[in-house]
PDB file of C-alpha atoms in Angstrom:
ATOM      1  CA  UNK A   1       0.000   0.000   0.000  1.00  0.00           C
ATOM      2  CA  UNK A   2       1.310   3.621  -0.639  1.00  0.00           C
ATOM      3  CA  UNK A   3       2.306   5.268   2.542  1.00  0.00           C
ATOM      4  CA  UNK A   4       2.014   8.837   2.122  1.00  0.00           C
ATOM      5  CA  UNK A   5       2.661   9.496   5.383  1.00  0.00           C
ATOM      6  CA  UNK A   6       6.103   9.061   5.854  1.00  0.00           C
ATOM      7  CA  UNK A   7       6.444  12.589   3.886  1.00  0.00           C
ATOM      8  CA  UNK A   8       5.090  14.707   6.525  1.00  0.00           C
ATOM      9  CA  UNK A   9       5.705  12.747   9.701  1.00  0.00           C
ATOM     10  CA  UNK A  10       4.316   9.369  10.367  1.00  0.00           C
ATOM     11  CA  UNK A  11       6.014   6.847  12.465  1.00  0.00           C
ATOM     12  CA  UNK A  12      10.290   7.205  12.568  1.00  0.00           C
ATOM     13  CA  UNK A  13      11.844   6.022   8.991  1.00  0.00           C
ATOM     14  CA  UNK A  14      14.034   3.000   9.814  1.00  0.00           C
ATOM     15  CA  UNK A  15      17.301   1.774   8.267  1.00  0.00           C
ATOM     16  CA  UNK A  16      19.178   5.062   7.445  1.00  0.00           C
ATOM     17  CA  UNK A  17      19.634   6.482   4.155  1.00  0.00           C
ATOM     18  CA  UNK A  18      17.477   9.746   2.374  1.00  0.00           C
ATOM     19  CA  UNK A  19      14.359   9.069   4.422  1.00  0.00           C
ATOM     20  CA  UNK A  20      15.638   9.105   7.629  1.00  0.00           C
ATOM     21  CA  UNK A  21      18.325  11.833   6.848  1.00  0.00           C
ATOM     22  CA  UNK A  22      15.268  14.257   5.631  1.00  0.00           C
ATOM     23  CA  UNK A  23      13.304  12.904   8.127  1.00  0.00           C
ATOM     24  CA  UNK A  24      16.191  14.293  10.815  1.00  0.00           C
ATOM     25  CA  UNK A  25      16.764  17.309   9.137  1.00  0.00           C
ATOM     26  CA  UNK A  26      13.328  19.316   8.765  1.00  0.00           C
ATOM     27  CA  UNK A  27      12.855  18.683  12.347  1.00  0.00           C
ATOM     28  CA  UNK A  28      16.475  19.390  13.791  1.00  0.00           C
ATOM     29  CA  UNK A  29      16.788  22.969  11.505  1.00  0.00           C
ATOM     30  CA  UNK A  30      12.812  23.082  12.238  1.00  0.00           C
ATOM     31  CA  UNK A  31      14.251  23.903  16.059  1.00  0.00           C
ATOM     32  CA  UNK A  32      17.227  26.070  14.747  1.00  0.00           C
ATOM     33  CA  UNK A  33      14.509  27.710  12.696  1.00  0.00           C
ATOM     34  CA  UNK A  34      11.754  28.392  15.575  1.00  0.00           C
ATOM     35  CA  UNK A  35      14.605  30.263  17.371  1.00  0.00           C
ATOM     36  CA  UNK A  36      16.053  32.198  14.609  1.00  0.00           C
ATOM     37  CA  UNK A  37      12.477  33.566  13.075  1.00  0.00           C
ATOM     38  CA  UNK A  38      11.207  34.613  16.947  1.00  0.00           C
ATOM     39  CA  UNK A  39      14.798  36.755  17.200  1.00  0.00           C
ATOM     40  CA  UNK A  40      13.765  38.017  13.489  1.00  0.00           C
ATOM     41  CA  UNK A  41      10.531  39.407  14.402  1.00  0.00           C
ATOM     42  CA  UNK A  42      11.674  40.953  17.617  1.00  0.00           C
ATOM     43  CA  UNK A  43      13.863  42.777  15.551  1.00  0.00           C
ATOM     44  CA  UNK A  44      11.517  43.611  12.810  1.00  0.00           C
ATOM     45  CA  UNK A  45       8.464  44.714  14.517  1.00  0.00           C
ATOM     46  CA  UNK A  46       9.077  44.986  17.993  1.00  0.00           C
ATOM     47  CA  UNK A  47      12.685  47.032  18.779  1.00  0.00           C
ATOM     48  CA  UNK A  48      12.561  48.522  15.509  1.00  0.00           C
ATOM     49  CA  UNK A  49       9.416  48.987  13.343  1.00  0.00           C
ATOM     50  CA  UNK A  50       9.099  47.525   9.846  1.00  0.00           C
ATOM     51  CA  UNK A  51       8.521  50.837   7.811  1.00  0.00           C
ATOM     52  CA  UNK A  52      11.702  52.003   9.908  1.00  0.00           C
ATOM     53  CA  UNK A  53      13.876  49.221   8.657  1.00  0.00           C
ATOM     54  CA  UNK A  54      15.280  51.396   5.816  1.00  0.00           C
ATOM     55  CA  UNK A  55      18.403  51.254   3.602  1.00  0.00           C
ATOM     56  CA  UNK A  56      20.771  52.603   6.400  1.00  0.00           C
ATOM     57  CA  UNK A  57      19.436  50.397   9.377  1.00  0.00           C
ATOM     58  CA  UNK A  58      20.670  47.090   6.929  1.00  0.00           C
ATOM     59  CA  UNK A  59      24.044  48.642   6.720  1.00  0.00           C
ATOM     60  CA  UNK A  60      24.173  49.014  10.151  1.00  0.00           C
ATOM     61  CA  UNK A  61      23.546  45.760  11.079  1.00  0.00           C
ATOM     62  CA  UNK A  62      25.498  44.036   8.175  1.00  0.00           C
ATOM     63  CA  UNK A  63      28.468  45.643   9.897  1.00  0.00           C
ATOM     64  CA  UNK A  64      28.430  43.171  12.089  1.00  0.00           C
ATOM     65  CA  UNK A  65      29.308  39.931  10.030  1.00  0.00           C
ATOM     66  CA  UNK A  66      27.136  37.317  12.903  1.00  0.00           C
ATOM     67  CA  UNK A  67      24.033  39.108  11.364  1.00  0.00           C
ATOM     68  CA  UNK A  68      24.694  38.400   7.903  1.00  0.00           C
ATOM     69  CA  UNK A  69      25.075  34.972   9.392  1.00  0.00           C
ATOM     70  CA  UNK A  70      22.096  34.924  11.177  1.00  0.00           C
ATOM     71  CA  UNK A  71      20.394  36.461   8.042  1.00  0.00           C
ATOM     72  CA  UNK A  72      21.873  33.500   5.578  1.00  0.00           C
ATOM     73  CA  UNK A  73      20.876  30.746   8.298  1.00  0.00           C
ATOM     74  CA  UNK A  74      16.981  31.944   8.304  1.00  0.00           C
ATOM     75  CA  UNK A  75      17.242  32.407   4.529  1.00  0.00           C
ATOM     76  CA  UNK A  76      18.814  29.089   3.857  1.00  0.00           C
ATOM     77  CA  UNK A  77      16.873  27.341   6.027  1.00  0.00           C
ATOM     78  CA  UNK A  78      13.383  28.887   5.919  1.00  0.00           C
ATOM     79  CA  UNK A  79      13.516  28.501   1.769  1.00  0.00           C
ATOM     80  CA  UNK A  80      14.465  25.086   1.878  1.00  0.00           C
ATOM     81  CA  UNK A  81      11.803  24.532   4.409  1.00  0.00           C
ATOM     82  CA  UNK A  82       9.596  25.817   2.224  1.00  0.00           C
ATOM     83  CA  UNK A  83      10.663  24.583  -1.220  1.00  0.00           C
ATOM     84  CA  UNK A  84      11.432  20.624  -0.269  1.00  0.00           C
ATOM     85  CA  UNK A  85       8.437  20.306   2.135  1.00  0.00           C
ATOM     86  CA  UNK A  86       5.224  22.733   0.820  1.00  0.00           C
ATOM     87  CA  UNK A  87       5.321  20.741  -2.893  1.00  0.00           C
ATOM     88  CA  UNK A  88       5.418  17.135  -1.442  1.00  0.00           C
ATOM     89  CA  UNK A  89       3.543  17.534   1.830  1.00  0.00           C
ATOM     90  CA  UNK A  90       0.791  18.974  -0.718  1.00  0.00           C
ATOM     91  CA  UNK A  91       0.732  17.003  -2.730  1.00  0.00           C
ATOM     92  CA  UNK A  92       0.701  13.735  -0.689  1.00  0.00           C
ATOM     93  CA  UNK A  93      -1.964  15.212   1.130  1.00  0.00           C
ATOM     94  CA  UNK A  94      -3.945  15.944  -2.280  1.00  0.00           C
ATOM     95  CA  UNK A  95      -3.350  12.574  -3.187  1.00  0.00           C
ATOM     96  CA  UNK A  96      -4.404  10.868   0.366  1.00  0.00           C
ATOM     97  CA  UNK A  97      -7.980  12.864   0.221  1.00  0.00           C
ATOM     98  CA  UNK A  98      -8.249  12.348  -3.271  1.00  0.00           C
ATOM     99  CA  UNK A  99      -8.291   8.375  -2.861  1.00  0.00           C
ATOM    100  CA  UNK A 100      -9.471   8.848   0.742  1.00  0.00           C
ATOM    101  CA  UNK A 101      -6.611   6.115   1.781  1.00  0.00           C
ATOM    102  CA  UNK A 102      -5.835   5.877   5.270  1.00  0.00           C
ATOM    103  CA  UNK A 103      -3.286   8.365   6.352  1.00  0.00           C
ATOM    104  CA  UNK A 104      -0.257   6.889   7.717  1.00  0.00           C
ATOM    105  CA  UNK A 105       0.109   5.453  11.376  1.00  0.00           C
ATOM    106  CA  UNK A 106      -2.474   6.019  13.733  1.00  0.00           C
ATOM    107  CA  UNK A 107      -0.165   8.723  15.444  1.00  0.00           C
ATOM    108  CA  UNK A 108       0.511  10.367  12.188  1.00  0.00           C
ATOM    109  CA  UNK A 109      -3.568  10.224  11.621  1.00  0.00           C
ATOM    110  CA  UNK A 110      -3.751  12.796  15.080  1.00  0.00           C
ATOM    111  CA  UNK A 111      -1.327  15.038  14.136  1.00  0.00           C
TER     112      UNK A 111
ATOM    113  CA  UNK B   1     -11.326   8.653  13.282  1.00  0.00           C
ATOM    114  CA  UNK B   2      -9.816  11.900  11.866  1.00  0.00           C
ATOM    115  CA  UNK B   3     -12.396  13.940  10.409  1.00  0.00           C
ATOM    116  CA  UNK B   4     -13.744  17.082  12.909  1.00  0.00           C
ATOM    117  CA  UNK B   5     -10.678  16.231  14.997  1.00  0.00           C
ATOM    118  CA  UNK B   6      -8.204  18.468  16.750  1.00  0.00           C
ATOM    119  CA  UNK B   7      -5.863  16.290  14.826  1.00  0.00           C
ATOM    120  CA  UNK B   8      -7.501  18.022  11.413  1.00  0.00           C
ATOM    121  CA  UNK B   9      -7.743  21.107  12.590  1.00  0.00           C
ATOM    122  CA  UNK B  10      -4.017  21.132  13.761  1.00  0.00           C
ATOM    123  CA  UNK B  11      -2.704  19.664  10.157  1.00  0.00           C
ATOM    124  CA  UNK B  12      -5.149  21.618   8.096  1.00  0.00           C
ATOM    125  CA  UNK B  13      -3.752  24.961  10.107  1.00  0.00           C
ATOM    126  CA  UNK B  14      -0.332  23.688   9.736  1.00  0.00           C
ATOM    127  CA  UNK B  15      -0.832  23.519   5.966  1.00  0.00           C
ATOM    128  CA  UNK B  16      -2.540  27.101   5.513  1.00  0.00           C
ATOM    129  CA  UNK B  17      -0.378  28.707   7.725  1.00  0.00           C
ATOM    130  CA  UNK B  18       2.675  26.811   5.854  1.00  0.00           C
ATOM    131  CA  UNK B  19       1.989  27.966   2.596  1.00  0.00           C
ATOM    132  CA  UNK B  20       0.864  31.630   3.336  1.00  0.00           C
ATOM    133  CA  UNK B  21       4.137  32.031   4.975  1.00  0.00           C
ATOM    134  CA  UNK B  22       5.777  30.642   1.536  1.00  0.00           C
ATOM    135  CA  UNK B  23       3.721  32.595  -0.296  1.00  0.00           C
ATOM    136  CA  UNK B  24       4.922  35.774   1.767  1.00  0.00           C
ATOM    137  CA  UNK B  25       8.667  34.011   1.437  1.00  0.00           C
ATOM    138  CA  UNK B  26       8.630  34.866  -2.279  1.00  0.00           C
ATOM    139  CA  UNK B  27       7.682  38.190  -1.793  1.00  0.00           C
ATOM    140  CA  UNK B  28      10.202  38.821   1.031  1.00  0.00           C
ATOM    141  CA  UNK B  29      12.898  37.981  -0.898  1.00  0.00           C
ATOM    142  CA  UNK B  30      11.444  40.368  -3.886  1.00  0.00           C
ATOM    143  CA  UNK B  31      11.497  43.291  -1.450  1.00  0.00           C
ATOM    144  CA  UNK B  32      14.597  42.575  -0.221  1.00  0.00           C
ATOM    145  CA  UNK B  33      16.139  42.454  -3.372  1.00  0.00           C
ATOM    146  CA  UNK B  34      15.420  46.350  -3.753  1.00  0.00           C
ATOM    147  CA  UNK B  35      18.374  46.454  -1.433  1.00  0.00           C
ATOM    148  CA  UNK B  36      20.729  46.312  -4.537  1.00  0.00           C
ATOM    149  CA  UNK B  37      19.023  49.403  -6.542  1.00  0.00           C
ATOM    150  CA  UNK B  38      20.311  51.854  -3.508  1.00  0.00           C
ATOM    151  CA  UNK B  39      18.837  53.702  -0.834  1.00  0.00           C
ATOM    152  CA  UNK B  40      16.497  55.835  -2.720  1.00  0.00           C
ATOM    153  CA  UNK B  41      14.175  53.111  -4.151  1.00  0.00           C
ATOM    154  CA  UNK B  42      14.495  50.889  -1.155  1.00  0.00           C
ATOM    155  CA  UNK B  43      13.663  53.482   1.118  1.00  0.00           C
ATOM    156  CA  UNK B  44      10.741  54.007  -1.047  1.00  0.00           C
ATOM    157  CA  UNK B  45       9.650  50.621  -1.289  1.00  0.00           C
ATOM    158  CA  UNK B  46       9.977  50.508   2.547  1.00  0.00           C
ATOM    159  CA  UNK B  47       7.296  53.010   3.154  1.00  0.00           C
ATOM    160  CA  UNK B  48       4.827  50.428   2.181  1.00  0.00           C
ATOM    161  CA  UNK B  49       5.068  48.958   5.075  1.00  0.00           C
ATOM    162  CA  UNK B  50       4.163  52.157   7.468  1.00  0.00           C
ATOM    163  CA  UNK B  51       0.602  51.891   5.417  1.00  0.00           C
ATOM    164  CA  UNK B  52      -2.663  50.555   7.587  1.00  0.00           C
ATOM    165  CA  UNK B  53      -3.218  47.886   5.228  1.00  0.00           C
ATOM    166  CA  UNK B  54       0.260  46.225   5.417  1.00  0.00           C
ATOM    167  CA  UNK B  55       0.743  46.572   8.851  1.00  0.00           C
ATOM    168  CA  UNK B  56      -2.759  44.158   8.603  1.00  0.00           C
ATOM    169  CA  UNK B  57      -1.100  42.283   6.420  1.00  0.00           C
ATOM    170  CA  UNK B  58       2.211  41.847   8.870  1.00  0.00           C
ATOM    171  CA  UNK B  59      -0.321  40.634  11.901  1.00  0.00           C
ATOM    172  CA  UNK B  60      -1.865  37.891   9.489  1.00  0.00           C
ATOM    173  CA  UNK B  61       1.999  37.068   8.896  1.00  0.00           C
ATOM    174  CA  UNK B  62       2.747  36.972  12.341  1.00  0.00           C
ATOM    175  CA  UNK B  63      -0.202  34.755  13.488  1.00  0.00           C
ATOM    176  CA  UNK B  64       0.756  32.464  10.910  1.00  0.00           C
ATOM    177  CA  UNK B  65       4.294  32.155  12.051  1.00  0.00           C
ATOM    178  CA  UNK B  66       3.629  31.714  15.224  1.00  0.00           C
ATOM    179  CA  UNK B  67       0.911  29.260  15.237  1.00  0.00           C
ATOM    180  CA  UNK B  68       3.515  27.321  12.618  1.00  0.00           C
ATOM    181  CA  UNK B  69       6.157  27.639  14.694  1.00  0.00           C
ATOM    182  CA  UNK B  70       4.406  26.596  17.979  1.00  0.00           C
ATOM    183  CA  UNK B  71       2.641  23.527  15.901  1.00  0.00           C
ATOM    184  CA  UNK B  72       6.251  22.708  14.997  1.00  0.00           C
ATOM    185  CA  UNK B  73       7.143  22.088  18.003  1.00  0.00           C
ATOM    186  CA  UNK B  74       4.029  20.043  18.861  1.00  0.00           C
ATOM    187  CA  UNK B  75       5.173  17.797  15.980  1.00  0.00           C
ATOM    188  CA  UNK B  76       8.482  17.426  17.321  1.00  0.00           C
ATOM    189  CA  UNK B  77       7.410  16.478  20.466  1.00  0.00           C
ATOM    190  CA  UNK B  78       4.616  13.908  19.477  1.00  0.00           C
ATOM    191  CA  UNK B  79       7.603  11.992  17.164  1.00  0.00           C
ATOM    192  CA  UNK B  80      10.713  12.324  19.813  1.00  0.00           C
ATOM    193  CA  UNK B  81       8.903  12.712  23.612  1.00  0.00           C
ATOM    194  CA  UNK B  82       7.543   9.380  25.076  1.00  0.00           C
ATOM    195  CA  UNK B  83       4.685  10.809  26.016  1.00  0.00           C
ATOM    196  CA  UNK B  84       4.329  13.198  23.264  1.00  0.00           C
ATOM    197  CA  UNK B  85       1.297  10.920  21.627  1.00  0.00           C
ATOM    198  CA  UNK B  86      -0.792  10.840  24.844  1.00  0.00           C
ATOM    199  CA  UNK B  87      -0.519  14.993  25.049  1.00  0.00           C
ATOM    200  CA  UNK B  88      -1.164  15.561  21.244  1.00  0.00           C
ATOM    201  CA  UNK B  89      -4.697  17.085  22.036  1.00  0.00           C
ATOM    202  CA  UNK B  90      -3.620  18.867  25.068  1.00  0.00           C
ATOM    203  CA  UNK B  91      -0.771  20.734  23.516  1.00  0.00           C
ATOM    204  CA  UNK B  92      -2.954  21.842  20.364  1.00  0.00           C
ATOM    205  CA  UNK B  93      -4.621  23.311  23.208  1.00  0.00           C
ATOM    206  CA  UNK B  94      -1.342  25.238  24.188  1.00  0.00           C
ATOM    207  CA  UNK B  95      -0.994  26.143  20.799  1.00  0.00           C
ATOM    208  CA  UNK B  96      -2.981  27.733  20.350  1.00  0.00           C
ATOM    209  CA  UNK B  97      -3.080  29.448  23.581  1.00  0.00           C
ATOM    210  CA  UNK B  98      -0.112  30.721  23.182  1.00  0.00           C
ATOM    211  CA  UNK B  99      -0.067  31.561  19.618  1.00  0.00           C
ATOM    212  CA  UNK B 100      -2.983  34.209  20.918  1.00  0.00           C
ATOM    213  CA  UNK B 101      -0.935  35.415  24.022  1.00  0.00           C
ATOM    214  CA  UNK B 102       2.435  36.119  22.189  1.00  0.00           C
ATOM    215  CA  UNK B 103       0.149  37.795  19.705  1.00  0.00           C
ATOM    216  CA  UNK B 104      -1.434  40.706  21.853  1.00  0.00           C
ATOM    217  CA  UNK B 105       1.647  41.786  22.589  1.00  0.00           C
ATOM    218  CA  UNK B 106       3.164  41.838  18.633  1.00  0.00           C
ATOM    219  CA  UNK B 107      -0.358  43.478  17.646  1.00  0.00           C
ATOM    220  CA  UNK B 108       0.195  46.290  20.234  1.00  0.00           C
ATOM    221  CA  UNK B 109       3.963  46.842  18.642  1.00  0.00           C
ATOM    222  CA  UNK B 110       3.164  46.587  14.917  1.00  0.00           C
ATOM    223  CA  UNK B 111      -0.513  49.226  15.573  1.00  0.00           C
ATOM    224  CA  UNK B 112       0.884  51.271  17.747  1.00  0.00           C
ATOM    225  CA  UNK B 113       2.873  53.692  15.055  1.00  0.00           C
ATOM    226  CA  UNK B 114      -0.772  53.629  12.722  1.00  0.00           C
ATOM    227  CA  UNK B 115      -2.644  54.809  16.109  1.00  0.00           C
ATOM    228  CA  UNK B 116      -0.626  56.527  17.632  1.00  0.00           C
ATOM    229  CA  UNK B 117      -1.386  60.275  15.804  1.00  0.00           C
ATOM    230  CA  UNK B 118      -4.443  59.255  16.061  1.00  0.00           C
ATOM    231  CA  UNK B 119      -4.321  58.831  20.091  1.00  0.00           C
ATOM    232  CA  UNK B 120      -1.227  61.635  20.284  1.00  0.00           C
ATOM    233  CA  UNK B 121      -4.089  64.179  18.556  1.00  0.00           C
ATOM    234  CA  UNK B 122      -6.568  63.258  20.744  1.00  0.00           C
ATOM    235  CA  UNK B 123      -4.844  63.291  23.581  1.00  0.00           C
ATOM    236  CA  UNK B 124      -3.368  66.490  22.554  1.00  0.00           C
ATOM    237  CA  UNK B 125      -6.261  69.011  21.043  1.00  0.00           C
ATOM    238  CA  UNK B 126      -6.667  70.979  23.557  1.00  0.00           C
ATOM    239  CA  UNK B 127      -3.511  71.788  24.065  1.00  0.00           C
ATOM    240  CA  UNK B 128      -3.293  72.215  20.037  1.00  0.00           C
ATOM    241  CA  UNK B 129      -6.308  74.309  20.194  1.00  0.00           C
ATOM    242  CA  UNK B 130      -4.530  76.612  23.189  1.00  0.00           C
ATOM    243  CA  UNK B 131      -1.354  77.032  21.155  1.00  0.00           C
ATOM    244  CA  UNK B 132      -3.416  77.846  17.555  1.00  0.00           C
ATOM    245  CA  UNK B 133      -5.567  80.615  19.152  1.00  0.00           C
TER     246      UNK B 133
END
């Protein structure tokens, strides 16, 4: 039977390999991420506000090199995120109501 | 059963919230890209942001990350705590608890500069009508 689940959750992929590295990954830089885009909006919108965040408040903060590092970490890891989990979670969920099959584990199926 | 669920609500949230927030992604890294056309046009592309509607715009954003964020963690803890399974429905309760407390405070930040001429002139006309007569 197809298990869709295992894209977006599911019970732990066993044996190593892609699925379990992936499966590792968007929840380990999920973490790194939760921290990063809390800092990112206390900066944004709550010490500074957004319409203030002009051309000269950038340079000032790209003076300081950990900010461009912070700033490639959120990018980096928020796009691939995005990119690698929005198409397939999507679409294995378009899929999984489209042939009503049963989703996944019966953990995955409360989550 | 899943259907009517928290567990529904929870993943269908997770999936609206996910893709506004990659919607808004693309975007982000449009406006940001101004950065390399100088200060003028940034700047001006900037001042979008001090307008009602996009500061409307910013608190949808911010719901949405938050409630992702939170959920995230949920997830996390449902595949790697013990227990995580048996508290599933208890901390989509959380959830969305907090996702509404940590928002007050965020609304108050991002409004505050689109009310506060309004609040500053009302607090203020009769001292403005003093000064002008």
């Amino acid at each position: 039977m197809l298990n869709l689940g295992k894209f977006y959750g599911g019970s732990r992929p066993q044996g190593g390999g892609f699925e379990t590295f992936s499966w590792y990954y968007f929840r380990i830089s999920g973490v790194i991420l939760f921290v990063l885009v809390i800092i990112h909006l206390l900066v944004m919108h709550v010490t500074t506000d957004v319409a203030c965040t002009t051309y000269a408040f950038v340079a000032g903060r790209y003076a300081n090199p950990l900010w461009r590092l912070f700033d490639w970490m959120l990018l980096t890891i928020s796009v691939f995120q995005a990119a690698a989990l929005a198409p397939i979670t999507t679409l294995a969920d378009a899929i999984a109501l489209a042939l009503a099959l049963p989703r996944g584990s019966a953990p995955d199926a409360e989550r | 059963m899943y259907k009517g669920q928290s567990g529904m609500w929870s993943w269908l949230f997770h999936r609206i919230t996910g893709l506004a927030i990659l919607v808004f992604l693309f975007i982000h890294i449009v406006d940001i890209s101004l950065l390399s056309f100088g200060p003028a046009i940034y700047n001006d592309g900037i001042a979008f942001f001090d307008q009602i509607i996009a500061r409307l715009l910013s608190l949808g954003l911010i719901v949405a990350v938050f409630y992702h964020a939170f959920n995230g963690v949920r997830i996390i803890l449902v595949d790697f705590w013990r227990k995580g399974v048996g508290y599933q429905k208890t901390m989509f309760a959380i959830v969305l608890v907090a996702t509404i407390l940590v928002f007050i405070p965020f609304a108050y930040f991002v409004l505050k500069p689109a009310f506060f001429p309004v609040i500053a002139w009302f607090f203020t006309l009769p001292t403005m009508a003093h000064a002008t007569h």
